[in-house]
Amino acid sequence: MRFSRSIGWRGRRLRLRTQVLLLQSAVVALALTAAFGAFAYVNDQHVEREYQLRALGVARTVAANPVVRAQAARYAVSGDGHRRAHAERDVAALAEGPVQAVAQAARARTGSLFVVVTDDRGLRLAHPQQSQLGRMVSTDPSRALAGHEVLDHDHAHLGEEIVAKVPVYAPGSRRVVGEANAGVAASHVHDQVVRVLLGGLACLALALLVGVLASAALARRWRRLTLGLEPEELVALVQEQEAVLHGIGEGVLALDARERVTVVNDEARRLLAVDGPPGAPVSEWGLNPRVLAVARAARADGGGGGGPVLTAAGERLLVVTARRVRRADRDLGTLVTVKDRTDVESLTRQLDAVQAMSSALRAQRHEFSNRLHVVAGLVHGGHLTQAARYLEELTGTGSTSVSLPGLDAVDDDYLRTFLRAKAAQAREKGVELVLGEGTWVDSPVTEPVDVTTVLGNLLDNAVHAAGEGGRTARRVEVELMTQDTTLVITVADSGDGVPADRAETVFEEGFSTKEGGSVPGGRGVGLALVRQIARGRGGEVELVAPGDDRCGAVFVARLPHVLEEAR
């Protein structure tokens, strides 16, 4: 349903990565356009200012020329308001005069549109057009004639022009006797601005192209990172993940390709007894080495799975499996699942005890039937004395239980039944199970599951060692003693023992001397689980004697708080 909704959504609207690409391209284009506009404005102002300063330099040079200053002083109005007699204007004389020569030379040398010199009233003494000589300038000369330098953008009879006006001083004084103007055509300035902007426009187009390509690359990377999923699909996946992770009864631990923990649910934290922040390397989470081995085995299989493997965590027995996850040829990491088998294992232990007792009862029933046949034969044959003697030999053995001397010292029905069953099971394997002379349990057991788990594992290992050993006597001795509410269990066998260098290795998870091919998850869990249960109660399980030429291994388990307090 979610997939079909996603298809419909894609049909109605553009995909998000397409929208992002278009939006980023629009933003890049808008930003570049704004930047280009600001660049164009600033460049126009800069170029115009540059040409004004160039014109100012030309005007200053002409105004400072001694010939210009002297000639301008000749045509200036005298102090009483009358013009000097010899300075009457003659256009032909001005055209051939030294001022016109200096101005035209400066104009030709600098490439200016015009270089103009006036007297103190604004009448032209030099001009590119001879017809304008002796006439009033077309722009206001008052500020320059007042002694100020002027930079301006004017409209004169030569057209739009960038102009600079500089006062001309009389020789040897600060009296203004005229002005010098220099300028360039505004169209020339605009042409220069356009040439600069065309270069900027090419850079703008290149930057826009780079921006669009970068946006396309980003959208493509986004598609790879999201595995081609749209936002609605991602939201649905997150919701489904939360529902599944916290709704199932199994622990889930997800690792990425670099073995960092990315996802872990509450059940996994509880079962594995770990707590760490997502994103940290799995080696920093303090996981059971066997769990780490399963996860790494899944990656080594190249897409296969690791496990299932039995492991112990605290007082719990767990089944761990791992599988490598891939999508579209991309390695997404490893998924580790953890299942709690503590209750199942406890029930299995109890069922084993019941099955052992049932087998013992079947064997005893068959044996009892044989004895009845013997008695019946003796009676029918008239051998009453022999029948009586035979019955006396059978007295006290019990017809429904295995003879286990010293069992009366155990004041707990559960333990007595369990020991009888284990004795019968051992006898079927050709091993004799006996109680040690120091056996004494005077209080009922309050934690039968933990006690029978520890005792059963130790007895099973001892019976197997005695049965597989090379000694003639196949014997297992168990001794139970109490100290307040603490039960001390000692199990010794007649097997070949444990090598001295393996005294601690036997308690490591996964170590076993038995063949484990037919056992789901392998072997090597029993002693590790026994030690964890004992330590969880504040006790301990130890190998006190690895074995020698006279006897096999001796294990001692100390289980506090498993018996009722004495009244």
Coordinates of C-alpha atoms in Angstrom, one line a residue:
M1 CA 0.0 0.0 0.0
R2 CA 2.8 2.4 0.9
F3 CA 4.7 1.6 -2.3
S4 CA 1.6 2.3 -4.5
R5 CA 1.0 5.6 -2.7
S6 CA 4.6 6.5 -3.3
I7 CA 4.2 5.8 -7.1
G8 CA 1.1 7.9 -7.2
W9 CA 2.9 10.8 -5.4
R10 CA 5.7 10.7 -7.9
G11 CA 3.3 10.8 -10.7
R12 CA 1.6 13.9 -9.4
R13 CA 4.6 15.9 -8.4
L14 CA 8.2 16.3 -9.2
R15 CA 10.6 14.3 -7.2
L16 CA 12.2 16.1 -4.3
R17 CA 15.7 15.9 -5.7
T18 CA 14.4 17.5 -9.0
Q19 CA 12.8 20.3 -6.9
V20 CA 16.0 20.8 -5.0
L21 CA 18.0 20.9 -8.2
L22 CA 15.6 23.5 -9.7
L23 CA 15.5 25.5 -6.5
Q24 CA 19.3 25.5 -6.1
S25 CA 19.8 26.5 -9.7
A26 CA 17.3 29.4 -9.3
V27 CA 19.1 30.5 -6.1
V28 CA 22.4 30.4 -7.8
A29 CA 21.1 32.3 -10.8
L30 CA 19.5 35.0 -8.6
A31 CA 22.6 35.4 -6.5
L32 CA 24.8 35.7 -9.6
T33 CA 22.4 38.1 -11.2
A34 CA 22.4 40.3 -8.1
A35 CA 26.2 40.1 -7.8
F36 CA 26.5 41.0 -11.5
G37 CA 24.2 44.0 -11.1
A38 CA 26.2 45.3 -8.2
F39 CA 29.4 44.7 -10.2
A40 CA 28.0 46.6 -13.2
Y41 CA 27.0 49.5 -11.0
V42 CA 30.3 49.7 -9.2
N43 CA 32.3 49.2 -12.4
D44 CA 30.4 52.0 -14.1
Q45 CA 31.1 54.4 -11.3
H46 CA 34.7 53.3 -11.1
V47 CA 35.3 53.7 -14.9
E48 CA 33.6 57.1 -14.9
R49 CA 35.7 58.2 -11.9
E50 CA 38.9 57.0 -13.6
Y51 CA 38.2 59.0 -16.7
Q52 CA 37.3 62.1 -14.7
L53 CA 40.7 61.8 -12.9
R54 CA 42.4 61.4 -16.2
A55 CA 40.7 64.5 -17.5
L56 CA 41.6 66.3 -14.3
G57 CA 45.3 65.5 -14.9
V58 CA 45.1 66.8 -18.4
A59 CA 43.3 70.0 -17.3
R60 CA 45.8 70.6 -14.5
T61 CA 48.7 70.2 -16.9
V62 CA 47.3 72.7 -19.4
A63 CA 46.3 75.1 -16.6
A64 CA 49.9 75.0 -15.2
N65 CA 51.5 75.7 -18.6
P66 CA 53.3 79.1 -18.4
V67 CA 52.2 80.1 -21.9
V68 CA 48.6 79.4 -21.1
R69 CA 48.8 81.3 -17.8
A70 CA 50.5 84.4 -19.5
Q71 CA 48.1 84.5 -22.4
A72 CA 45.0 84.1 -20.2
A73 CA 46.3 87.0 -18.1
R74 CA 46.6 89.2 -21.2
Y75 CA 42.9 88.6 -22.0
A76 CA 41.7 89.0 -18.4
V77 CA 39.7 92.0 -17.2
S78 CA 41.8 94.7 -15.5
G79 CA 41.3 95.6 -11.9
D80 CA 39.2 98.7 -12.9
G81 CA 36.8 96.6 -15.0
H82 CA 38.3 97.6 -18.4
R83 CA 40.0 95.2 -20.8
R84 CA 43.5 95.9 -21.8
A85 CA 43.7 97.6 -25.2
H86 CA 46.1 95.2 -26.7
A87 CA 44.1 92.2 -25.7
E88 CA 41.2 92.7 -28.1
R89 CA 40.1 89.3 -29.4
D90 CA 40.7 88.2 -32.9
V91 CA 39.4 84.7 -33.8
A92 CA 42.1 84.3 -36.4
A93 CA 44.7 85.4 -34.0
L94 CA 43.3 83.0 -31.3
A95 CA 43.3 80.1 -33.8
E96 CA 47.0 80.7 -34.6
G97 CA 47.9 81.7 -31.0
P98 CA 50.0 79.8 -28.5
V99 CA 47.1 78.8 -26.3
Q100 CA 45.4 77.0 -29.1
A101 CA 48.6 75.2 -29.9
V102 CA 49.2 74.0 -26.3
A103 CA 45.6 72.9 -26.0
Q104 CA 45.5 71.0 -29.3
A105 CA 48.8 69.3 -28.5
A106 CA 47.6 68.2 -25.1
R107 CA 44.3 66.9 -26.7
A108 CA 46.2 64.9 -29.4
R109 CA 48.7 63.5 -26.8
T110 CA 46.1 62.3 -24.3
G111 CA 43.3 61.3 -26.7
S112 CA 40.8 63.6 -25.1
L113 CA 37.6 64.7 -26.7
F114 CA 38.4 68.3 -26.1
V115 CA 40.8 70.6 -24.3
V116 CA 39.3 74.1 -23.8
V117 CA 40.9 77.3 -22.2
T118 CA 38.8 80.3 -21.3
D119 CA 39.5 83.8 -19.9
D120 CA 38.1 85.0 -16.6
R121 CA 34.6 85.5 -18.1
G122 CA 34.3 82.1 -19.7
L123 CA 35.1 83.2 -23.3
R124 CA 37.0 80.4 -25.1
L125 CA 40.7 81.1 -25.9
A126 CA 41.3 77.5 -27.2
H127 CA 38.8 75.0 -28.6
P128 CA 38.9 72.0 -31.0
Q129 CA 36.5 73.8 -33.3
Q130 CA 37.8 77.2 -34.4
S131 CA 34.3 78.5 -34.9
Q132 CA 33.8 78.3 -31.1
L133 CA 36.8 80.5 -30.3
G134 CA 35.9 83.7 -28.6
R135 CA 32.5 82.4 -27.6
M136 CA 31.0 81.7 -24.2
V137 CA 31.4 78.1 -23.0
S138 CA 28.2 76.0 -23.0
T139 CA 28.5 74.9 -19.4
D140 CA 28.7 77.0 -16.2
P141 CA 32.3 78.1 -15.5
S142 CA 31.6 79.9 -12.3
R143 CA 33.0 77.3 -9.8
A144 CA 36.3 76.9 -11.7
L145 CA 36.6 80.7 -12.1
A146 CA 36.0 80.9 -8.3
G147 CA 39.2 78.9 -7.8
H148 CA 37.7 75.3 -7.4
E149 CA 38.5 72.2 -9.3
V150 CA 35.3 70.6 -10.7
L151 CA 34.6 67.0 -11.9
D152 CA 31.3 66.7 -13.7
H153 CA 29.2 64.8 -16.2
D154 CA 27.8 67.4 -18.5
H155 CA 25.7 67.7 -21.7
A156 CA 27.4 70.2 -24.0
H157 CA 27.3 71.0 -27.7
L158 CA 29.8 68.1 -28.3
G159 CA 27.3 65.7 -26.6
E160 CA 27.5 63.7 -23.3
E161 CA 30.9 64.3 -21.8
I162 CA 33.0 63.5 -18.7
V163 CA 34.7 66.8 -17.9
A164 CA 37.2 68.3 -15.5
K165 CA 37.6 72.0 -14.9
V166 CA 40.6 73.7 -13.3
P167 CA 41.2 77.4 -12.6
V168 CA 44.1 79.1 -14.5
Y169 CA 46.1 81.5 -12.3
A170 CA 48.0 84.6 -13.5
P171 CA 51.8 84.2 -13.5
G172 CA 53.3 84.8 -10.0
S173 CA 49.9 85.3 -8.2
R174 CA 46.8 83.4 -7.1
R175 CA 44.5 85.6 -9.2
V176 CA 42.2 83.5 -11.4
V177 CA 42.5 84.6 -15.0
G178 CA 40.6 81.8 -16.7
E179 CA 39.9 78.1 -16.7
A180 CA 41.1 74.9 -18.4
N181 CA 38.6 72.2 -19.3
A182 CA 39.4 68.7 -20.5
G183 CA 37.1 65.8 -21.1
V184 CA 36.1 62.6 -22.9
A185 CA 32.9 61.5 -24.6
A186 CA 30.6 59.7 -22.3
S187 CA 30.0 57.1 -25.1
H188 CA 33.7 56.2 -24.9
V189 CA 33.3 55.6 -21.2
H190 CA 30.2 53.5 -21.8
D191 CA 32.0 51.5 -24.4
Q192 CA 34.8 50.7 -21.9
V193 CA 32.2 49.7 -19.3
V194 CA 30.4 47.4 -21.8
R195 CA 33.7 45.7 -22.6
V196 CA 34.4 45.0 -19.0
L197 CA 30.8 43.8 -18.4
L198 CA 31.0 41.5 -21.3
G199 CA 34.0 39.8 -19.7
G200 CA 32.1 39.7 -16.4
L201 CA 29.1 38.2 -18.2
A202 CA 31.2 35.4 -19.5
C203 CA 32.4 34.7 -16.0
L204 CA 28.8 34.9 -14.8
A205 CA 27.7 32.3 -17.3
L206 CA 30.6 30.0 -16.3
A207 CA 29.8 30.4 -12.6
L208 CA 26.1 29.7 -13.3
L209 CA 27.1 26.5 -15.2
V210 CA 29.4 25.4 -12.4
G211 CA 26.6 26.1 -9.9
V212 CA 24.1 24.1 -11.9
L213 CA 26.5 21.2 -12.2
A214 CA 27.3 21.3 -8.5
S215 CA 23.6 21.3 -7.7
A216 CA 23.1 18.3 -10.0
A217 CA 26.0 16.5 -8.4
L218 CA 24.5 17.2 -4.9
A219 CA 21.1 15.9 -6.0
R220 CA 22.7 12.8 -7.4
R221 CA 24.6 12.2 -4.2
W222 CA 21.4 12.7 -2.2
R223 CA 19.8 10.0 -4.3
R224 CA 22.6 7.6 -3.5
L225 CA 22.5 8.4 0.2
T226 CA 18.7 7.9 0.4
L227 CA 18.8 4.9 -1.8
G228 CA 16.4 6.6 -4.2
L229 CA 13.7 7.0 -1.6
E230 CA 11.4 10.1 -1.3
P231 CA 10.8 11.9 2.0
E232 CA 7.4 10.3 2.4
E233 CA 9.0 6.9 2.0
L234 CA 11.8 7.8 4.5
V235 CA 9.3 8.9 7.1
A236 CA 7.3 5.7 6.6
L237 CA 10.4 3.6 6.9
V238 CA 11.4 5.4 10.2
Q239 CA 7.9 4.9 11.6
E240 CA 7.9 1.2 10.6
Q241 CA 11.4 0.7 12.0
E242 CA 10.4 2.2 15.4
A243 CA 7.3 0.0 15.5
V244 CA 9.2 -3.2 14.5
L245 CA 12.2 -2.6 16.7
H246 CA 10.3 -1.9 19.9
G247 CA 7.4 -4.2 19.2
I248 CA 9.2 -7.5 18.7
G249 CA 10.3 -9.8 21.5
E250 CA 13.8 -10.3 20.0
G251 CA 16.9 -8.1 20.4
V252 CA 18.1 -6.3 17.3
L253 CA 21.6 -4.8 16.8
A254 CA 22.6 -3.2 13.5
L255 CA 26.2 -2.5 12.5
D256 CA 27.3 -0.4 9.5
A257 CA 30.1 -1.4 7.2
R258 CA 32.7 0.1 9.6
E259 CA 31.3 -1.9 12.5
R260 CA 29.7 1.0 14.2
V261 CA 26.5 0.5 16.1
T262 CA 23.7 2.3 14.2
V263 CA 20.5 0.7 15.6
V264 CA 19.8 -1.1 18.9
N265 CA 16.5 -1.8 20.5
D266 CA 15.7 -2.0 24.2
E267 CA 15.4 -5.8 24.1
A268 CA 19.0 -6.2 22.8
R269 CA 20.3 -3.9 25.5
R270 CA 18.4 -6.0 28.2
L271 CA 19.5 -9.4 26.9
L272 CA 23.1 -8.5 26.1
A273 CA 23.4 -6.4 29.3
V274 CA 25.1 -3.6 27.4
D275 CA 24.5 0.2 27.1
G276 CA 26.2 2.5 24.8
P277 CA 25.6 5.4 22.4
P278 CA 24.6 4.7 18.8
G279 CA 27.5 5.6 16.4
A280 CA 30.2 4.2 18.7
P281 CA 32.4 1.3 17.4
V282 CA 31.0 -2.1 18.4
S283 CA 34.3 -2.9 20.1
E284 CA 33.5 -0.2 22.7
W285 CA 30.1 -1.7 23.7
G286 CA 31.5 -4.5 25.8
L287 CA 29.8 -7.3 23.9
N288 CA 30.3 -10.9 24.5
P289 CA 33.3 -12.1 22.4
R290 CA 31.1 -14.8 20.9
V291 CA 28.5 -12.3 19.7
L292 CA 31.3 -10.3 18.0
A293 CA 32.6 -13.4 16.4
V294 CA 29.2 -14.2 15.0
A295 CA 28.8 -10.7 13.6
R296 CA 32.2 -10.7 12.0
A297 CA 31.7 -14.2 10.6
A298 CA 28.6 -13.0 8.8
R299 CA 30.7 -10.3 7.0
A300 CA 33.4 -12.8 6.2
D301 CA 30.8 -15.0 4.5
G302 CA 30.3 -12.4 1.8
G303 CA 26.5 -12.0 2.3
G304 CA 25.9 -15.2 4.2
G305 CA 24.8 -15.5 7.8
G306 CA 26.6 -16.2 11.0
G307 CA 25.1 -18.5 13.7
P308 CA 22.9 -19.6 15.2
V309 CA 25.2 -19.8 18.2
L310 CA 24.4 -20.3 21.9
T311 CA 26.0 -17.9 24.3
A312 CA 25.5 -16.9 27.9
A313 CA 25.0 -13.4 29.1
G314 CA 24.6 -13.1 32.9
E315 CA 22.1 -15.7 33.9
R316 CA 20.6 -15.9 30.5
L317 CA 21.2 -18.3 27.7
L318 CA 20.9 -16.6 24.3
V319 CA 20.8 -17.7 20.6
V320 CA 22.6 -15.2 18.4
T321 CA 22.4 -15.0 14.6
A322 CA 23.8 -12.4 12.2
R323 CA 23.3 -11.6 8.5
R324 CA 24.9 -9.2 6.2
V325 CA 22.6 -6.7 4.5
R326 CA 23.0 -5.3 1.0
R327 CA 20.8 -3.1 -1.2
A328 CA 21.6 -2.3 -4.8
D329 CA 25.1 -3.7 -4.6
R330 CA 25.7 -1.4 -1.6
D331 CA 27.0 -2.8 1.7
L332 CA 24.6 -1.6 4.5
G333 CA 26.3 -3.5 7.3
T334 CA 25.3 -6.4 9.5
L335 CA 22.1 -7.2 11.4
V336 CA 22.5 -9.2 14.6
T337 CA 19.4 -10.8 16.2
V338 CA 19.3 -12.1 19.8
K339 CA 16.7 -14.6 21.2
D340 CA 16.3 -15.5 24.8
R341 CA 16.4 -19.3 25.4
T342 CA 16.8 -19.2 29.2
D343 CA 13.2 -20.5 29.9
V344 CA 13.4 -23.0 27.1
E345 CA 16.7 -24.3 28.4
S346 CA 15.3 -24.6 31.9
L347 CA 12.3 -26.6 30.6
T348 CA 14.7 -28.7 28.6
R349 CA 16.7 -29.5 31.7
Q350 CA 13.5 -30.4 33.6
L351 CA 12.3 -32.5 30.7
D352 CA 15.7 -34.3 30.6
A353 CA 15.3 -35.1 34.3
V354 CA 11.8 -36.5 33.7
Q355 CA 13.0 -38.5 30.7
A356 CA 15.9 -39.9 32.7
M357 CA 13.5 -40.9 35.5
S358 CA 11.1 -42.4 33.0
S359 CA 14.0 -44.4 31.5
A360 CA 15.0 -45.5 35.0
L361 CA 11.5 -46.6 35.8
R362 CA 11.2 -48.6 32.6
A363 CA 14.5 -50.3 33.3
Q364 CA 13.4 -51.0 36.9
R365 CA 10.0 -52.3 35.8
H366 CA 11.7 -54.7 33.4
E367 CA 14.1 -55.8 36.2
F368 CA 11.2 -56.2 38.6
S369 CA 9.3 -58.3 36.1
N370 CA 12.3 -60.6 35.8
R371 CA 12.5 -60.9 39.6
L372 CA 8.8 -61.8 39.8
H373 CA 9.4 -64.6 37.2
V374 CA 12.2 -66.0 39.4
V375 CA 10.0 -65.9 42.5
A376 CA 7.1 -67.5 40.6
G377 CA 9.3 -70.3 39.2
L378 CA 10.7 -71.1 42.7
V379 CA 7.2 -71.2 44.2
H380 CA 5.8 -73.4 41.5
G381 CA 8.8 -75.7 41.8
G382 CA 8.2 -76.1 45.5
H383 CA 11.5 -74.4 46.4
L384 CA 9.9 -72.3 49.1
T385 CA 13.1 -71.9 51.1
Q386 CA 15.1 -70.6 48.1
A387 CA 12.1 -68.2 47.3
A388 CA 12.1 -66.9 50.8
R389 CA 15.9 -66.3 50.7
Y390 CA 15.6 -64.6 47.3
L391 CA 12.9 -62.2 48.6
E392 CA 15.1 -61.4 51.6
E393 CA 17.9 -60.4 49.3
L394 CA 15.5 -58.1 47.5
T395 CA 14.2 -56.5 50.7
G396 CA 15.3 -52.9 51.1
T397 CA 16.3 -52.3 47.5
G398 CA 13.0 -50.6 46.4
S399 CA 11.3 -51.5 43.2
T400 CA 10.9 -48.0 41.8
S401 CA 14.3 -46.4 42.5
V402 CA 18.0 -46.9 41.9
S403 CA 20.0 -47.8 44.9
L404 CA 22.1 -44.7 45.9
P405 CA 23.6 -45.2 49.4
G406 CA 23.7 -42.1 51.5
L407 CA 20.7 -40.4 49.8
D408 CA 18.9 -40.2 53.1
A409 CA 21.3 -37.4 54.1
V410 CA 19.6 -35.2 51.5
D411 CA 16.5 -33.5 52.9
D412 CA 15.0 -32.2 49.7
D413 CA 12.7 -34.2 47.5
Y414 CA 13.7 -32.4 44.3
L415 CA 17.4 -33.1 44.8
R416 CA 16.8 -36.8 45.8
T417 CA 14.7 -37.4 42.7
F418 CA 17.2 -35.6 40.5
L419 CA 20.1 -37.6 41.9
R420 CA 18.3 -40.9 41.5
A421 CA 17.6 -40.0 37.8
K422 CA 21.2 -39.0 37.2
A423 CA 22.4 -42.2 38.9
A424 CA 20.1 -44.3 36.6
Q425 CA 21.2 -42.4 33.6
A426 CA 24.9 -42.9 34.5
R427 CA 24.4 -46.6 35.1
E428 CA 23.0 -47.0 31.6
K429 CA 26.2 -45.5 30.3
G430 CA 28.3 -47.9 32.4
V431 CA 29.2 -45.3 35.0
E432 CA 28.7 -45.6 38.8
L433 CA 27.3 -42.5 40.5
V434 CA 28.0 -42.4 44.3
L435 CA 27.4 -39.8 47.1
G436 CA 30.4 -38.6 49.0
E437 CA 30.7 -39.5 52.7
G438 CA 30.4 -35.8 53.7
T439 CA 27.0 -35.3 51.9
W440 CA 24.6 -33.5 54.2
V441 CA 21.7 -31.2 53.0
D442 CA 19.3 -30.5 55.9
S443 CA 17.3 -27.6 54.3
P444 CA 14.9 -27.6 51.2
V445 CA 16.2 -26.0 48.0
T446 CA 14.6 -22.6 47.2
E447 CA 16.1 -22.2 43.7
P448 CA 15.8 -25.7 42.2
V449 CA 16.3 -24.4 38.6
D450 CA 19.7 -22.8 39.3
V451 CA 20.8 -25.7 41.5
T452 CA 19.9 -28.4 39.0
T453 CA 21.4 -26.5 36.1
V454 CA 24.7 -26.2 37.9
L455 CA 24.6 -29.8 39.3
G456 CA 23.3 -31.3 36.1
N457 CA 26.0 -29.7 33.9
L458 CA 28.8 -30.8 36.3
L459 CA 27.4 -34.4 36.5
D460 CA 26.9 -34.6 32.7
N461 CA 30.5 -33.6 32.1
A462 CA 31.8 -35.9 34.8
V463 CA 29.8 -38.9 33.5
H464 CA 31.0 -38.2 29.9
A465 CA 34.6 -37.9 31.1
A466 CA 34.4 -41.1 33.2
G467 CA 32.7 -43.1 30.4
E468 CA 35.3 -41.9 27.7
G469 CA 38.3 -42.2 30.0
G470 CA 40.9 -44.9 29.8
R471 CA 40.6 -46.1 33.4
T472 CA 39.0 -49.5 34.3
A473 CA 36.9 -48.0 37.1
R474 CA 34.2 -45.7 35.7
R475 CA 33.0 -43.8 38.7
V476 CA 31.6 -40.3 39.5
E477 CA 31.4 -39.1 43.1
V478 CA 29.2 -36.1 44.1
E479 CA 29.2 -34.5 47.5
L480 CA 26.6 -32.0 48.6
M481 CA 27.2 -29.9 51.8
T482 CA 25.5 -26.8 53.3
Q483 CA 26.7 -23.8 55.1
D484 CA 23.7 -21.7 56.2
T485 CA 21.9 -21.0 52.9
T486 CA 24.9 -21.8 50.8
L487 CA 25.1 -25.1 48.9
V488 CA 28.6 -26.5 48.1
I489 CA 28.8 -29.1 45.3
T490 CA 31.9 -31.2 44.7
V491 CA 32.0 -33.5 41.6
A492 CA 34.9 -35.8 40.9
D493 CA 35.3 -38.3 38.1
S494 CA 37.6 -41.1 37.1
G495 CA 38.3 -39.7 33.6
D496 CA 41.6 -38.6 32.1
G497 CA 41.3 -35.2 33.7
V498 CA 41.9 -31.7 32.2
P499 CA 45.4 -30.5 31.0
A500 CA 46.9 -28.1 33.5
D501 CA 47.2 -25.3 30.9
R502 CA 43.4 -25.6 30.2
A503 CA 42.3 -25.1 33.8
E504 CA 40.7 -21.8 32.9
T505 CA 40.0 -22.4 29.3
V506 CA 37.3 -25.0 30.1
F507 CA 35.2 -22.1 31.4
E508 CA 35.5 -20.0 28.2
E509 CA 32.4 -20.0 26.0
G510 CA 32.8 -22.2 22.9
F511 CA 35.5 -24.5 24.4
S512 CA 34.6 -28.1 24.5
T513 CA 36.2 -31.5 24.2
K514 CA 33.1 -33.1 22.8
E515 CA 32.0 -33.3 19.1
G516 CA 29.4 -30.5 18.5
G517 CA 28.3 -31.0 14.9
S518 CA 24.9 -32.4 15.8
V519 CA 24.2 -29.8 18.5
P520 CA 22.5 -26.6 17.3
G521 CA 24.7 -23.6 18.1
G522 CA 27.6 -25.9 19.0
R523 CA 29.0 -26.9 22.4
G524 CA 31.1 -25.1 25.0
V525 CA 28.2 -23.4 26.8
G526 CA 27.6 -25.5 29.9
L527 CA 30.6 -24.6 32.1
A528 CA 30.4 -21.0 31.0
L529 CA 26.7 -20.8 32.0
V530 CA 27.4 -22.6 35.3
R531 CA 30.1 -20.1 36.3
Q532 CA 27.9 -17.2 35.3
I533 CA 25.0 -18.5 37.3
A534 CA 27.3 -19.0 40.3
R535 CA 28.9 -15.6 40.0
G536 CA 25.5 -14.0 39.5
R537 CA 24.6 -15.2 43.0
G538 CA 27.9 -14.2 44.5
G539 CA 29.4 -17.7 44.3
E540 CA 32.0 -19.4 42.2
V541 CA 32.7 -22.6 40.2
E542 CA 36.3 -23.8 40.1
L543 CA 38.4 -26.6 38.8
V544 CA 40.3 -27.5 42.1
A545 CA 42.1 -30.5 40.7
P546 CA 42.7 -31.0 36.9
G547 CA 43.5 -34.7 37.4
D548 CA 46.5 -37.0 37.8
D549 CA 47.4 -40.7 37.6
R550 CA 45.0 -41.7 40.4
C551 CA 41.9 -39.7 39.6
G552 CA 40.3 -37.4 37.1
A553 CA 39.1 -33.8 37.4
V554 CA 37.4 -32.3 40.5
F555 CA 35.0 -29.4 40.2
V556 CA 33.7 -27.4 43.2
A557 CA 30.6 -25.1 42.9
R558 CA 29.6 -22.7 45.6
L559 CA 26.0 -21.4 45.4
P560 CA 24.9 -18.9 48.0
H561 CA 21.2 -18.2 48.9
V562 CA 19.7 -21.3 47.4
L563 CA 18.5 -23.0 50.6
E564 CA 15.9 -22.1 53.2
E565 CA 17.2 -20.6 56.4
A566 CA 17.4 -22.9 59.3
R567 CA 14.6 -22.4 61.8

